[in-house]
Short mmCIF file of C-alpha atoms in Angstrom, two decimals:
data_model
loop_
_atom_site.label_atom_id
_atom_site.label_comp_id
_atom_site.label_asym_id
_atom_site.label_seq_id
_atom_site.Cartn_x
_atom_site.Cartn_y
_atom_site.Cartn_z
CA MET A 1 0.06 0.14 -0.09
CA MET A 2 1.02 3.57 -0.66
CA PRO A 3 2.46 5.65 2.22
CA PHE A 4 0.11 8.33 3.42
CA LYS A 5 0.37 11.91 3.34
CA TYR A 6 0.75 12.51 6.91
CA GLN A 7 2.45 9.17 7.81
CA GLN A 8 5.03 11.12 10.18
CA TYR A 9 2.09 11.96 12.56
CA LEU A 10 0.05 8.54 12.13
CA ALA A 11 3.30 6.50 12.76
CA THR A 12 3.28 8.25 16.27
CA LEU A 13 -0.10 7.10 17.14
CA VAL A 14 -0.67 3.83 19.18
CA THR A 15 -3.82 2.75 17.87
CA PRO A 16 -3.73 1.25 13.79
CA CYS A 17 -4.21 4.35 11.72
CA PRO A 18 -5.93 4.31 9.22
CA PRO A 19 -8.17 2.13 11.14
CA SER A 20 -8.16 -1.46 9.64
CA ASP A 21 -11.71 -1.49 8.48
CA TYR A 22 -10.79 1.53 5.83
CA GLN A 23 -10.50 0.51 2.49
CA ALA A 24 -9.30 2.08 -0.86
CA GLU A 25 -12.11 2.51 -3.19
CA GLU A 26 -13.81 4.59 -5.95
CA ARG A 27 -16.91 6.86 -4.48
CA THR A 28 -18.37 10.12 -5.27
CA ALA A 29 -17.60 12.53 -2.88
CA CYS A 30 -18.62 16.11 -1.80
CA ARG A 31 -17.22 18.34 0.79
CA PHE A 32 -17.46 21.83 2.40
CA VAL A 33 -15.13 24.56 0.47
CA PHE A 34 -14.36 28.21 0.81
CA ASP A 35 -14.22 29.88 -2.63
CA THR A 36 -11.02 30.80 -4.25
CA HIS A 37 -11.18 34.45 -2.68
CA HIS A 38 -11.60 33.53 0.62
CA GLU A 39 -8.56 33.34 3.29
CA LYS A 40 -9.15 30.03 4.38
CA HIS A 41 -9.29 28.57 0.55
CA PRO A 42 -5.69 27.08 0.93
CA HIS A 43 -7.18 24.76 4.17
CA ASN A 44 -10.14 23.10 1.71
CA PHE A 45 -8.54 19.94 1.60
CA LEU A 46 -6.28 19.87 4.81
CA PRO A 47 -7.33 17.93 8.14
CA VAL A 48 -8.22 19.81 11.48
CA LEU A 49 -4.68 18.96 12.90
CA ILE A 50 -2.53 19.92 10.18
CA ILE A 51 -4.22 23.41 9.78
CA LYS A 52 -4.19 23.63 13.75
CA PRO A 53 -1.80 21.10 15.19
CA GLU A 54 -1.89 22.87 18.46
CA ARG A 55 -5.24 21.08 18.83
CA LYS A 56 -3.41 17.87 19.59
CA ASN A 57 -3.12 18.95 22.87
CA GLY A 58 -6.86 19.18 23.75
CA ARG A 59 -9.52 17.22 25.53
CA ARG A 60 -10.63 16.17 22.13
CA PHE A 61 -7.84 14.79 20.69
CA LYS A 62 -6.36 13.28 23.95
CA LYS A 63 -6.78 9.25 22.75
CA ASP A 64 -4.44 8.36 19.54
CA VAL A 65 -7.88 7.09 17.88
CA SER A 66 -9.20 10.84 17.86
CA LYS A 67 -6.13 12.03 16.75
CA CYS A 68 -6.27 9.75 13.87
CA GLN A 69 -9.59 11.01 13.11
CA GLY A 70 -7.91 14.35 12.95
CA TYR A 71 -5.87 13.47 10.36
CA ALA A 72 -8.74 12.47 8.28
CA LEU A 73 -11.02 14.88 5.71
CA SER A 74 -14.74 14.79 6.08
CA PHE A 75 -16.84 14.06 3.20
CA PHE A 76 -20.28 13.21 2.19
CA ASP A 77 -21.24 10.83 -0.48
CA SER A 78 -24.00 13.25 -2.18
CA PHE A 79 -24.34 17.09 -2.38
CA SER A 80 -27.74 16.37 -0.79
CA ASN A 81 -26.53 14.91 2.29
CA ALA A 82 -23.77 17.55 2.80
CA TYR A 83 -26.49 20.32 2.33
CA GLN A 84 -28.56 18.31 4.62
CA ARG A 85 -25.92 18.44 7.25
CA TYR A 86 -25.12 22.25 6.65
CA ILE A 87 -29.02 22.94 7.07
CA GLU A 88 -28.77 21.26 10.40
CA LEU A 89 -25.62 22.91 11.49
CA LYS A 90 -26.99 26.06 10.59
CA LYS A 91 -30.28 25.93 12.71
CA ASP A 92 -27.75 26.08 15.64
CA HIS A 93 -25.48 28.22 14.38
CA PRO A 94 -26.85 30.90 11.47
CA ASN A 95 -23.23 32.21 11.24
CA ILE A 96 -21.56 28.47 10.16
CA GLN A 97 -20.72 29.36 6.89
CA GLU A 98 -17.77 31.35 8.47
CA SER A 99 -16.20 28.63 9.73
CA LEU A 100 -17.51 25.51 7.53
CA GLY A 101 -17.11 27.07 3.96
CA THR A 102 -18.90 29.09 1.18
CA HIS A 103 -19.72 26.05 -1.27
CA ILE A 104 -20.20 22.55 -1.64
CA ALA A 105 -17.48 20.93 -3.98
CA GLN A 106 -17.74 17.62 -5.66
CA GLY A 107 -15.07 15.17 -7.00
CA ARG A 108 -14.63 11.61 -7.96
CA LEU A 109 -12.57 9.67 -5.33
CA ASP A 110 -10.65 6.51 -6.57
CA GLU A 111 -8.47 3.80 -4.93
CA THR A 112 -5.37 6.00 -5.88
CA ASP A 113 -6.58 8.72 -3.37
CA GLY A 114 -6.62 6.87 -0.10
CA VAL A 115 -8.61 4.85 2.14
CA MET A 116 -12.14 5.66 2.96
CA SER A 117 -14.09 4.77 6.15
CA ASP A 118 -17.76 3.18 5.09
CA VAL A 119 -20.54 5.88 4.98
CA ASP A 120 -22.72 6.61 7.70
CA ALA A 121 -26.30 6.94 8.23
CA ASN A 122 -25.95 10.38 7.26
CA GLY A 123 -24.06 9.98 4.52
CA HIS A 124 -20.88 10.82 5.98
CA PHE A 125 -17.13 9.07 5.68
CA SER A 126 -13.66 10.14 6.18
CA LEU A 127 -10.45 9.72 4.33
CA HIS A 128 -7.09 9.28 4.89
CA GLU A 129 -5.05 10.33 1.68
CA PHE A 130 -2.02 8.83 0.34
CA GLU A 131 1.09 10.78 -0.26
CA HIS A 132 0.72 11.97 -3.59
CA THR A 133 -2.85 12.73 -3.58
CA GLU A 134 -4.13 16.33 -4.94
CA LEU A 135 -7.85 16.54 -4.15
CA SER A 136 -8.05 20.43 -5.25
CA LYS A 137 -7.65 19.20 -8.63
CA LYS A 138 -10.08 16.61 -8.65
CA PHE A 139 -12.86 18.54 -6.98
CA LYS A 140 -15.26 21.38 -8.41
CA THR A 141 -17.77 23.81 -6.80
CA ILE A 142 -21.19 22.49 -7.50
CA GLY A 143 -23.27 24.85 -5.23
CA SER A 144 -23.17 27.85 -2.75
CA LEU A 145 -24.05 27.55 1.02
CA LYS A 146 -26.57 30.35 1.50
CA MET B 1 -16.81 39.29 12.76
CA GLN B 2 -19.95 40.94 13.59
CA SER B 3 -19.93 44.21 15.19
CA LEU B 4 -21.10 43.68 19.06
CA THR B 5 -22.56 45.93 21.54
CA GLY B 6 -22.02 45.36 25.11
CA ASN B 7 -19.63 46.21 28.21
CA PRO B 8 -15.78 45.10 27.34
CA LEU B 9 -14.34 43.60 30.16
CA LYS B 10 -10.27 43.59 31.06
CA THR B 11 -10.26 39.82 31.65
CA PHE B 12 -12.75 36.76 31.17
CA PRO B 13 -13.55 36.16 34.85
CA LEU B 14 -14.40 32.54 34.83
CA HIS B 15 -12.23 29.57 35.53
CA LEU B 16 -13.84 26.63 33.64
CA ARG B 17 -12.91 23.00 32.82
CA ASP B 18 -14.29 21.67 29.44
CA ILE B 19 -16.29 18.27 29.79
CA VAL B 20 -17.60 17.16 26.52
CA ASP B 21 -18.66 18.57 22.94
CA LEU B 22 -21.99 18.62 22.58
CA ILE B 23 -22.14 19.61 18.77
CA TYR B 24 -19.15 18.90 16.65
CA PHE B 25 -18.34 19.06 12.82
CA ASP B 26 -14.43 19.33 12.22
CA GLY B 27 -14.35 21.55 15.59
CA PRO B 28 -16.38 22.10 18.37
CA LEU B 29 -19.37 24.12 17.99
CA LEU B 30 -20.98 23.67 21.53
CA THR B 31 -19.33 22.57 24.37
CA LEU B 32 -20.33 21.86 28.25
CA PHE B 33 -17.91 23.41 30.63
CA GLU B 34 -18.20 23.41 34.41
CA ASN B 35 -16.80 25.85 37.31
CA GLN B 36 -15.29 24.50 40.50
CA TYR B 37 -18.58 24.46 42.40
CA GLY B 38 -20.02 22.47 39.54
CA ASP B 39 -22.13 24.94 37.78
CA TYR B 40 -22.75 24.28 34.12
CA TYR B 41 -21.48 26.65 31.41
CA LEU B 42 -22.09 26.27 27.61
CA TYR B 43 -19.74 27.80 25.10
CA HIS B 44 -21.41 28.37 21.75
CA TRP B 45 -19.50 29.29 18.99
CA CYS B 46 -20.99 32.10 16.87
CA ASP B 47 -18.05 33.93 14.77
CA VAL B 48 -14.58 33.69 13.60
CA ASP B 49 -12.02 36.15 11.73
CA GLN B 50 -8.42 35.68 11.01
CA ARG B 51 -7.33 35.96 14.34
CA CYS B 52 -9.89 34.61 16.61
CA ASN B 53 -13.32 32.63 17.25
CA ARG B 54 -16.13 34.15 19.24
CA TRP B 55 -17.92 32.17 21.64
CA LEU B 56 -20.79 32.95 23.58
CA VAL B 57 -20.62 31.93 27.24
CA PHE B 58 -23.38 31.47 29.79
CA ARG B 59 -24.49 29.41 32.62
CA VAL B 60 -26.95 26.78 32.52
CA THR B 61 -28.62 24.85 35.34
CA GLN B 62 -28.56 21.14 35.29
CA LYS B 63 -32.44 20.90 34.55
CA PHE B 64 -32.33 23.35 31.82
CA LEU B 65 -29.39 21.11 30.55
CA ARG B 66 -31.42 17.93 30.63
CA LEU B 67 -34.58 19.99 29.29
CA TYR B 68 -32.28 20.87 26.41
CA ILE B 69 -30.62 17.43 25.79
CA THR B 70 -34.32 15.96 26.02
CA GLN B 71 -35.30 18.41 23.48
CA LYS B 72 -37.91 20.25 25.76
CA LEU B 73 -36.10 23.12 25.23
CA SER B 74 -34.34 24.77 22.07
CA LEU B 75 -30.69 26.38 21.94
CA ARG B 76 -32.56 29.62 20.97
CA GLU B 77 -34.13 29.45 24.02
CA LEU B 78 -31.03 28.79 26.18
CA ILE B 79 -29.15 31.92 24.75
CA LEU B 80 -32.26 34.24 24.84
CA ASN B 81 -32.86 33.33 28.39
CA PRO B 82 -29.78 33.16 30.16
CA VAL B 83 -29.77 31.83 34.09
CA ASP B 84 -27.58 34.74 34.71
CA GLY B 85 -29.30 37.43 32.35
CA PHE B 86 -26.44 38.11 30.34
CA LEU B 87 -23.74 35.86 28.28
CA TYR B 88 -20.12 36.75 27.77
CA ALA B 89 -18.98 36.81 24.18
CA LEU B 90 -15.33 35.52 24.28
CA ASP B 91 -12.66 35.71 21.34
CA LEU B 92 -10.16 33.35 21.51
CA ASP B 93 -7.07 33.13 19.33
CA ASP B 94 -5.79 29.71 18.17
CA ASP B 95 -3.94 29.08 21.35
CA LEU B 96 -6.90 29.50 23.27
CA ILE B 97 -5.74 32.96 24.61
CA CYS B 98 -8.60 35.42 25.45
CA GLN B 99 -8.04 38.28 23.45
CA GLN B 100 -11.24 40.16 23.91
CA VAL B 101 -14.26 39.54 26.16
CA TYR B 102 -17.73 41.23 26.23
CA LEU B 103 -20.56 41.39 28.61
CA THR B 104 -23.62 41.31 26.51
CA SER B 105 -27.23 40.85 27.02
CA PRO B 106 -29.83 38.67 24.38
CA ASN B 107 -31.33 41.55 23.15
CA GLN B 108 -28.04 42.85 22.04
CA LEU B 109 -26.86 39.80 20.05
CA PRO B 110 -26.48 39.85 16.24
CA ASP B 111 -29.48 37.95 14.67
CA ARG B 112 -26.68 35.67 13.28
CA TYR B 113 -25.60 34.78 16.74
CA VAL B 114 -29.12 33.44 17.69
CA PRO B 115 -29.99 29.81 16.84
CA ALA B 116 -33.25 28.83 14.89
CA VAL B 117 -36.67 28.33 16.85
CA ASP B 118 -36.45 24.29 16.09
CA SER B 119 -32.85 24.43 17.06
CA TYR B 120 -33.26 21.11 19.61
CA TYR B 121 -30.48 18.74 20.42
CA ASP B 122 -29.90 15.29 18.71
CA PHE B 123 -27.43 13.25 19.59
CA ALA B 124 -26.51 12.59 16.03
CA LYS B 125 -24.81 16.33 16.50
CA LEU B 126 -21.61 14.47 18.61
CA ASP B 127 -18.93 13.53 16.66
CA LYS B 128 -20.03 9.74 15.71
CA THR B 129 -16.27 8.61 16.46
CA ASP B 130 -16.45 10.18 20.10
CA THR B 131 -18.42 7.07 21.75
CA GLU B 132 -18.00 8.48 25.19
CA ALA B 133 -19.47 11.61 24.53
CA LYS B 134 -22.91 10.37 24.78
CA LEU B 135 -22.46 8.59 27.92
CA LEU B 136 -20.77 11.51 29.64
CA VAL B 137 -23.67 13.74 28.70
CA LEU B 138 -26.35 11.01 29.91
CA GLN B 139 -24.47 10.59 33.20
CA ARG B 140 -24.36 14.41 33.77
CA ILE B 141 -28.35 14.76 33.52
CA GLU B 142 -28.71 11.37 35.01
CA GLU B 143 -27.38 12.92 38.19
CA ASP B 144 -29.47 15.74 38.02
CA TRP B 145 -32.48 13.14 37.56
CA SER B 146 -30.94 11.41 41.14
CA GLU B 147 -31.03 14.82 43.00
CA LEU B 148 -34.40 15.71 41.42
CA LYS B 149 -36.07 12.66 42.74
CA GLN B 150 -34.34 12.91 46.11
CA TRP B 151 -35.62 16.29 46.47
CA TRP B 152 -39.42 15.00 45.32
CA LYS B 153 -39.29 12.23 47.80
CA GLN B 154 -38.14 14.73 50.53
CA SER B 155 -40.90 17.55 49.56
CA ILE B 156 -43.64 14.58 49.42
CA LEU B 157 -42.35 13.20 53.13
CA GLN B 158 -42.46 16.90 54.62
CA ALA B 159 -45.90 17.32 53.04
CA ALA B 160 -47.38 14.09 54.61
#
């Protein structure tokens, strides 16, 4: 199997990371992103613990299994499931676009991009990227968050 | 970041310990804290700029927390009716250092900081990998149930 993009961090974890049930496969994927003019645009395809490594020290990432998740990227299996999650988050946080993203982008993941979790009941799944994966080249904006 | 009306404070006066994230998506959005006396506080994410995330911080009673978790009260109702009558608006940088804090009231909040009428809780709002969080939340409100039951029993005995 190809090395992972954040192998240096994954290797320090006691728990197997990515989890053993993650698999390389082909799948349509949608993700919240910021448009090209937004200051957060460069972070569109970066995991939480790469954007903010200091969060490793907080309660949320205390356990290695959580840290592992912090090096994965969140996706949804369809535009409608991503938009539904956005609507739910917006009920509690009307300003959520400022944190989540301004748009939804869609792309087609394949076996060379990394390994993925199963899709959960809400259409969400996680991806651990392989070393040379460049997701920004595979995804296009398909809708805005209003 | 939205402009905010309220009274600026020199420092954030509370010393709180975080317990569990109640709403999470690629980061905490609503987190339960407590102080040294066991009083609960909620941190509600409401805004962000290049430097800081802004949180509304307000005290909740165990009873109101239980009513929220069990979908009897909405997040909107908690924020618009804080136990103390006021909320803190706390700007925290990436190192969680407080850069600015305001004392504000519900009627001073920008519309974009106030949750929707149907902002009821659902355990699906927890991070699915955080398997312990649900138990922790239930444990906190269960403790309250025990206290309430005890209080009810005593009230009935005294009345008799």
